[in-house]
Each structure stands twice: as structure tokens, then as C-alpha cells.
Short mmCIF file of C-alpha atoms in Angstrom, two decimals:
data_model
loop_
_atom_site.label_atom_id
_atom_site.label_comp_id
_atom_site.label_asym_id
_atom_site.label_seq_id
_atom_site.Cartn_x
_atom_site.Cartn_y
_atom_site.Cartn_z
CA UNK A 1 67.57 30.34 -17.47
CA UNK A 2 64.50 31.92 -17.71
CA UNK A 3 63.68 30.58 -21.31
CA UNK A 4 64.49 26.92 -19.63
CA UNK A 5 62.17 27.88 -16.87
CA UNK A 6 59.17 29.08 -19.52
CA UNK A 7 59.13 26.10 -21.25
CA UNK A 8 59.42 24.26 -18.38
CA UNK A 9 56.15 26.50 -17.16
CA UNK A 10 54.49 26.39 -20.22
CA UNK A 11 55.18 21.99 -20.59
CA UNK A 12 53.37 21.72 -16.91
CA UNK A 13 50.44 23.30 -18.03
CA UNK A 14 49.82 22.01 -21.16
CA UNK A 15 50.15 18.57 -18.98
CA UNK A 16 47.51 20.01 -16.19
CA UNK A 17 44.84 21.46 -19.30
CA UNK A 18 45.09 18.12 -20.99
CA UNK A 19 44.83 16.33 -17.76
CA UNK A 20 40.97 18.84 -17.61
CA UNK A 21 40.59 17.52 -21.10
CA UNK A 22 41.34 14.20 -20.32
CA UNK A 23 38.87 14.13 -16.47
CA UNK A 24 36.15 15.88 -18.56
CA UNK A 25 35.38 12.59 -20.86
CA UNK A 26 36.36 10.68 -18.40
CA UNK A 27 33.31 12.00 -16.21
CA UNK A 28 29.99 9.96 -16.34
CA UNK A 29 27.75 9.53 -19.70
CA UNK A 30 24.19 11.20 -19.77
CA UNK A 31 23.92 6.98 -18.24
CA UNK A 32 24.68 8.51 -14.87
CA UNK A 33 24.74 11.25 -15.13
CA UNK A 34 22.45 14.04 -12.92
CA UNK A 35 19.27 14.28 -14.89
CA UNK A 36 17.28 17.36 -13.13
CA UNK A 37 19.80 20.07 -14.23
CA UNK A 38 18.95 22.51 -11.68
CA UNK A 39 18.42 21.00 -9.25
CA UNK A 40 18.02 24.31 -6.90
CA UNK A 41 15.51 25.34 -9.41
CA UNK A 42 13.65 22.76 -8.75
CA UNK A 43 13.85 22.62 -5.17
CA UNK A 44 12.76 26.61 -5.38
CA UNK A 45 9.52 25.76 -7.42
CA UNK A 46 9.45 23.03 -5.05
CA UNK A 47 9.10 25.23 -2.09
CA UNK A 48 7.23 27.79 -3.75
CA UNK A 49 4.24 25.11 -4.45
CA UNK A 50 4.42 23.14 -1.60
CA UNK A 51 2.79 26.78 0.03
CA UNK A 52 0.10 27.44 -2.30
CA UNK A 53 -2.88 26.52 -0.72
CA UNK A 54 -6.73 24.76 -2.68
CA UNK A 55 -10.11 25.80 -2.47
CA UNK A 56 -13.07 24.49 -2.70
CA UNK A 57 -14.53 24.79 -6.34
CA UNK A 58 -10.55 25.74 -7.84
CA UNK A 59 -9.58 24.44 -10.76
CA UNK A 60 -7.56 20.61 -10.27
CA UNK A 61 -4.53 22.03 -11.80
CA UNK A 62 -2.58 25.13 -12.25
CA UNK A 63 -0.44 25.69 -14.90
CA UNK A 64 3.71 26.02 -13.96
CA UNK A 65 5.50 29.24 -15.54
CA UNK A 66 3.27 29.74 -18.04
CA UNK A 67 3.02 25.85 -18.66
CA UNK A 68 6.26 25.67 -20.38
CA UNK A 69 8.74 22.60 -19.64
CA UNK A 70 12.39 23.91 -17.27
CA UNK A 71 13.27 20.59 -19.42
CA UNK A 72 16.56 20.27 -21.02
CA UNK A 73 16.31 17.74 -23.95
CA UNK A 74 20.03 17.79 -23.97
CA UNK A 75 21.10 16.03 -21.12
CA UNK A 76 18.95 12.83 -22.75
CA UNK A 77 20.13 10.23 -25.58
CA UNK A 78 18.70 7.18 -24.38
CA UNK A 79 15.48 5.98 -22.79
CA UNK A 80 15.94 6.13 -18.36
CA UNK A 81 14.38 7.01 -14.99
CA UNK A 82 16.43 8.81 -12.67
CA UNK A 83 14.29 7.46 -10.15
CA UNK A 84 14.49 9.72 -6.92
CA UNK A 85 15.72 8.82 -3.55
CA UNK A 86 13.33 8.20 -0.29
CA UNK A 87 13.76 11.26 1.61
CA UNK A 88 14.62 11.45 5.92
CA UNK A 89 10.58 10.37 6.28
CA UNK A 90 10.38 7.85 3.16
CA UNK A 91 8.77 9.93 1.24
CA UNK A 92 9.31 9.76 -2.39
CA UNK A 93 10.88 12.39 -4.20
CA UNK A 94 11.68 13.27 -8.18
CA UNK A 95 11.25 11.18 -11.08
CA UNK A 96 12.86 11.98 -14.78
CA UNK A 97 12.06 9.74 -17.50
CA UNK A 98 13.30 9.87 -20.66
CA UNK A 99 10.62 7.64 -22.89
CA UNK A 100 9.92 6.22 -26.43
CA UNK A 101 7.14 3.86 -27.85
CA UNK A 102 9.15 0.73 -26.40
CA UNK A 103 7.97 2.06 -23.07
CA UNK A 104 4.41 1.63 -23.38
CA UNK A 105 2.47 -1.08 -22.30
CA UNK A 106 -0.86 -1.85 -20.78
CA UNK A 107 -1.50 -0.39 -17.34
CA UNK A 108 -3.53 -4.80 -16.48
CA UNK A 109 -0.52 -6.65 -16.64
CA UNK A 110 0.93 -5.33 -13.97
CA UNK A 111 1.14 -7.13 -10.50
CA UNK A 112 -0.61 -6.20 -7.28
CA UNK A 113 0.80 -3.05 -5.02
CA UNK A 114 1.63 -4.16 -1.90
CA UNK A 115 4.01 -1.27 -1.20
CA UNK A 116 2.64 1.59 2.16
CA UNK A 117 3.88 5.08 0.13
CA UNK A 118 4.00 7.48 3.45
CA UNK A 119 0.44 8.85 4.51
CA UNK A 120 -1.02 5.55 3.59
CA UNK A 121 -4.39 4.58 4.96
CA UNK A 122 -7.08 4.34 2.34
CA UNK A 123 -9.78 3.93 5.00
CA UNK A 124 -13.34 3.67 3.45
CA UNK A 125 -15.82 6.54 3.71
CA UNK A 126 -19.74 6.87 2.69
CA UNK A 127 -19.91 9.09 -0.19
CA UNK A 128 -23.65 9.44 -1.39
CA UNK A 129 -24.89 7.06 0.20
CA UNK A 130 -21.91 4.42 -1.26
CA UNK A 131 -18.77 3.06 0.06
CA UNK A 132 -15.98 4.52 -1.77
CA UNK A 133 -11.73 4.19 -1.09
CA UNK A 134 -10.65 7.73 -1.30
CA UNK A 135 -6.93 6.88 -2.04
CA UNK A 136 -4.82 5.55 -4.52
CA UNK A 137 -0.78 3.78 -4.61
CA UNK A 138 -0.47 6.42 -7.63
CA UNK A 139 2.74 5.88 -9.20
CA UNK A 140 4.56 9.28 -10.06
CA UNK A 141 6.11 7.74 -13.82
CA UNK A 142 2.95 6.09 -15.17
CA UNK A 143 2.59 2.37 -15.05
CA UNK A 144 1.31 2.56 -18.42
CA UNK A 145 4.41 4.86 -20.28
CA UNK A 146 7.42 2.54 -18.27
CA UNK A 147 7.70 -0.65 -19.30
CA UNK A 148 10.89 -2.17 -20.27
CA UNK A 149 12.99 -0.46 -17.26
CA UNK A 150 13.98 -2.76 -14.09
CA UNK A 151 13.68 -1.11 -10.46
CA UNK A 152 17.14 1.18 -10.82
CA UNK A 153 15.52 2.59 -13.63
CA UNK A 154 18.23 1.28 -17.49
CA UNK A 155 16.10 -0.09 -20.10
CA UNK A 156 15.78 -3.61 -19.90
CA UNK A 157 13.54 -5.82 -21.88
CA UNK A 158 10.83 -7.99 -20.25
CA UNK A 159 11.43 -5.97 -17.11
CA UNK A 160 8.16 -4.17 -14.91
CA UNK A 161 11.22 -1.95 -12.27
CA UNK A 162 7.85 0.55 -12.11
CA UNK A 163 5.25 -2.07 -10.46
CA UNK A 164 5.77 -1.58 -6.35
CA UNK A 165 8.42 0.34 -6.43
CA UNK A 166 8.33 2.70 -3.49
CA UNK A 167 10.27 5.13 -5.34
CA UNK A 168 7.06 5.52 -8.27
CA UNK A 169 4.62 5.75 -5.34
CA UNK A 170 3.18 8.00 -3.46
CA UNK A 171 -0.61 8.17 -1.58
CA UNK A 172 -2.80 9.91 -4.32
CA UNK A 173 -6.27 10.45 -4.01
CA UNK A 174 -8.43 8.68 -6.60
CA UNK A 175 -9.03 11.72 -8.36
CA UNK A 176 -6.21 13.24 -8.74
CA UNK A 177 -4.76 9.68 -10.13
CA UNK A 178 -7.63 8.59 -11.98
CA UNK A 179 -9.14 12.32 -13.57
CA UNK A 180 -6.16 15.01 -13.95
CA UNK A 181 -3.30 13.17 -13.78
CA UNK A 182 -4.36 11.60 -16.94
CA UNK A 183 -4.35 15.17 -18.54
CA UNK A 184 -0.77 14.88 -19.02
CA UNK A 185 -0.05 11.47 -19.03
CA UNK A 186 -2.36 11.14 -21.86
CA UNK A 187 -0.32 13.63 -24.22
CA UNK A 188 2.87 11.67 -22.90
CA UNK A 189 1.12 8.58 -24.03
CA UNK A 190 -0.27 10.22 -27.27
CA UNK A 191 3.09 11.94 -28.12
CA UNK A 192 4.79 8.51 -27.76
CA UNK A 193 1.59 6.34 -30.17
CA UNK A 194 3.55 9.29 -32.89
CA UNK A 195 6.92 8.07 -32.00
CA UNK A 196 8.22 10.84 -30.21
CA UNK A 197 10.41 10.77 -28.08
CA UNK A 198 9.66 12.92 -24.64
CA UNK A 199 11.37 13.52 -21.56
CA UNK A 200 8.66 13.76 -18.61
CA UNK A 201 9.35 14.53 -14.89
CA UNK A 202 6.89 14.59 -11.55
CA UNK A 203 8.22 15.76 -8.53
CA UNK A 204 5.52 14.94 -5.34
CA UNK A 205 5.74 18.31 -3.13
CA UNK A 206 5.09 17.64 0.16
CA UNK A 207 4.40 20.62 2.44
CA UNK A 208 7.21 20.56 6.10
CA UNK A 209 7.13 16.63 7.83
CA UNK A 210 3.53 15.85 6.49
CA UNK A 211 3.12 12.54 4.89
CA UNK A 212 0.64 12.69 1.91
CA UNK A 213 1.80 15.12 -0.67
CA UNK A 214 -0.47 18.52 -1.86
CA UNK A 215 0.21 17.64 -5.28
CA UNK A 216 1.85 16.54 -7.95
CA UNK A 217 4.34 19.18 -10.19
CA UNK A 218 4.44 17.38 -13.95
CA UNK A 219 6.71 18.70 -16.90
CA UNK A 220 7.30 17.37 -19.88
CA UNK A 221 8.82 18.24 -23.25
CA UNK A 222 9.52 15.71 -26.93
CA UNK A 223 12.98 16.38 -28.48
CA UNK A 224 10.91 18.08 -30.87
CA UNK A 225 9.58 20.22 -29.11
CA UNK A 226 5.67 19.79 -30.01
CA UNK A 227 5.00 18.93 -26.73
CA UNK A 228 5.44 20.73 -23.85
CA UNK A 229 3.59 21.60 -20.64
CA UNK A 230 4.31 22.19 -17.24
CA UNK A 231 1.71 21.94 -14.16
CA UNK A 232 1.17 21.68 -10.11
CA UNK A 233 -1.52 18.75 -10.14
CA UNK A 234 -3.23 19.02 -6.46
CA UNK A 235 -3.73 16.28 -4.29
CA UNK A 236 -7.89 16.49 -3.48
CA UNK A 237 -10.66 14.81 -3.89
CA UNK A 238 -14.16 16.11 -4.21
CA UNK A 239 -16.50 15.85 -1.14
CA UNK A 240 -13.23 14.70 0.88
CA UNK A 241 -10.94 16.79 3.15
CA UNK A 242 -7.61 15.58 4.54
CA UNK A 243 -5.43 15.61 6.89
CA UNK A 244 -1.80 16.21 4.81
CA UNK A 245 -0.15 15.32 7.67
CA UNK A 246 -1.09 11.66 7.78
CA UNK A 247 -2.72 11.04 4.95
CA UNK A 248 -6.58 10.07 7.10
CA UNK A 249 -9.59 11.87 5.16
CA UNK A 250 -13.12 12.12 6.22
CA UNK A 251 -15.90 13.43 4.18
CA UNK A 252 -16.73 16.35 3.27
CA UNK A 253 -20.02 17.78 1.58
CA UNK A 254 -18.97 21.21 0.67
CA UNK A 255 -15.61 20.41 -0.76
CA UNK A 256 -15.49 20.79 -4.76
CA UNK A 257 -12.83 20.27 -7.95
CA UNK A 258 -13.80 21.47 -10.87
CA UNK A 259 -13.11 18.82 -13.14
CA UNK A 260 -10.75 19.69 -16.09
CA UNK A 261 -10.54 16.60 -17.57
CA UNK A 262 -12.35 15.83 -21.31
CA UNK A 263 -12.65 12.40 -20.78
CA UNK A 264 -16.62 10.49 -19.11
CA UNK A 265 -17.81 12.51 -16.16
CA UNK A 266 -16.87 12.20 -13.01
CA UNK A 267 -18.55 9.94 -10.28
CA UNK A 268 -16.96 8.92 -7.02
#
């Protein structure tokens, strides 16, 4: 009798194990699986970055984790963008993309952007006798490297899903968008033109319930590990101060930002 129960027990155990294996194999594929490997770590790092304060004269960005990405290349096999859901205040969160040469395009093909992200005002300001619009609708995943995706981030030839996508646009200063972010977007673009595959992630960093992000946490790694960076881009503008709770700004001639972009000299 004991042997009979033992055999029955072993049979049930094997069925249970078989069921576990079947359940694992029926899990969503990488196309639908969570893309952010460690959401707790992302949340923790974002909270730490949110408490940092920019001081006039500081560099335009900070290195994070000694400039080494924490992204896991093993999670990705095909082109995909995981657009993070807007939060309770309608703010962008974290977008992660697996990019290739197939996702490159030209920025002059995009349609007019009409979405107004949180904190969007873009009121003109007089700086050095010039009328300046200091804000832009900044793409988290840059438009020119995110072609052929639909609005859900699925790779689909001919689609322009990052164009005017609320989950991919945030209120960003022109300086941060066109200067500092270019440092990192250019690295990704160059790697893609060399036929590398790149995982690229951007998180908007808000403080409390403020509507304009204080900065953008950017990191990327290529599958061959030769491209690898991790940085925090300040959402600031020379000669401007912003109320991040509302997104409104005003002229401040004493506000200085060290321009680390190697391109043409910055002009307001």
C-alpha cells in the first residue's frame, strides 16, 4: 500500500512539474514580456536623481553608475519600443527601445507636433534682445532613430509611431533637447549606421507632483557591448529659470550651463 501511495505521489509530482514547465513555455514572448528588468531599481534610481539640484555653472549632464548601462541585452531579439504608460498626472515615464539600422530615418519627415505634454507653455522670452521660445516637445526616444514603429511600439514598415505620441513627448528645454540629448542620441545613431543593434532607454525624472521634468535619465548598450553609456541630462536652459511645478519660465541672465556638446557653438 505504501508503494502504491508513493507511486501516486510521484506521478502527481511529475504532473505538477510538467505543468510548471508548460506554464513557463506558454509565458508571453519577449515581444510582450516586461522590458525593464528591474523596475524597483529604476524607481530607486529615478527617486535619487529627482532629489539632485542643478546649480548655475554645472555641467549639462551627470554620469550615472560610472557611465555604465544597467540594461540587459538578453531580453531583446527583435526591434521593439516599450512605451511606458502615462502616470496619474498624465506624465511620461520610461520608454525602452531595441533599435537597428532599420529604425533610422530623417527628422524632416515628421508631422507637426500638436500634443501638449504636462508643463507645456512655451511662452516667448526676450533674451539678449531676441524673442526666444525656450521649450520644445522633446521626444524620449528620438524621432530619427525610431522609424517603422506603430503607436504601440511594434515594428511595422512605413509607420511613424513616435510622431506626436503622448507617451513619447515631454516638455524639454531647447538647450537640453538640441544640445545635451544630442550627445547621446548621436552615439546611438552612429552605432545604428554601423549596423549595430542598440537597447536605448529614457526615463523622465519628475520631482513630486511637478509637471515639467527636472531631467532625463538616458542609458544605452549595443548587443556587442561597444556602445555603453548611462547619464542624467539636466532639463535646463542658459539664461532661463523654470518653475518645474508648472513649466513656466523667466529670464535670468546669471543662469549658466556648461555646454558639453561638441557640435556648433550654442546660441540662444
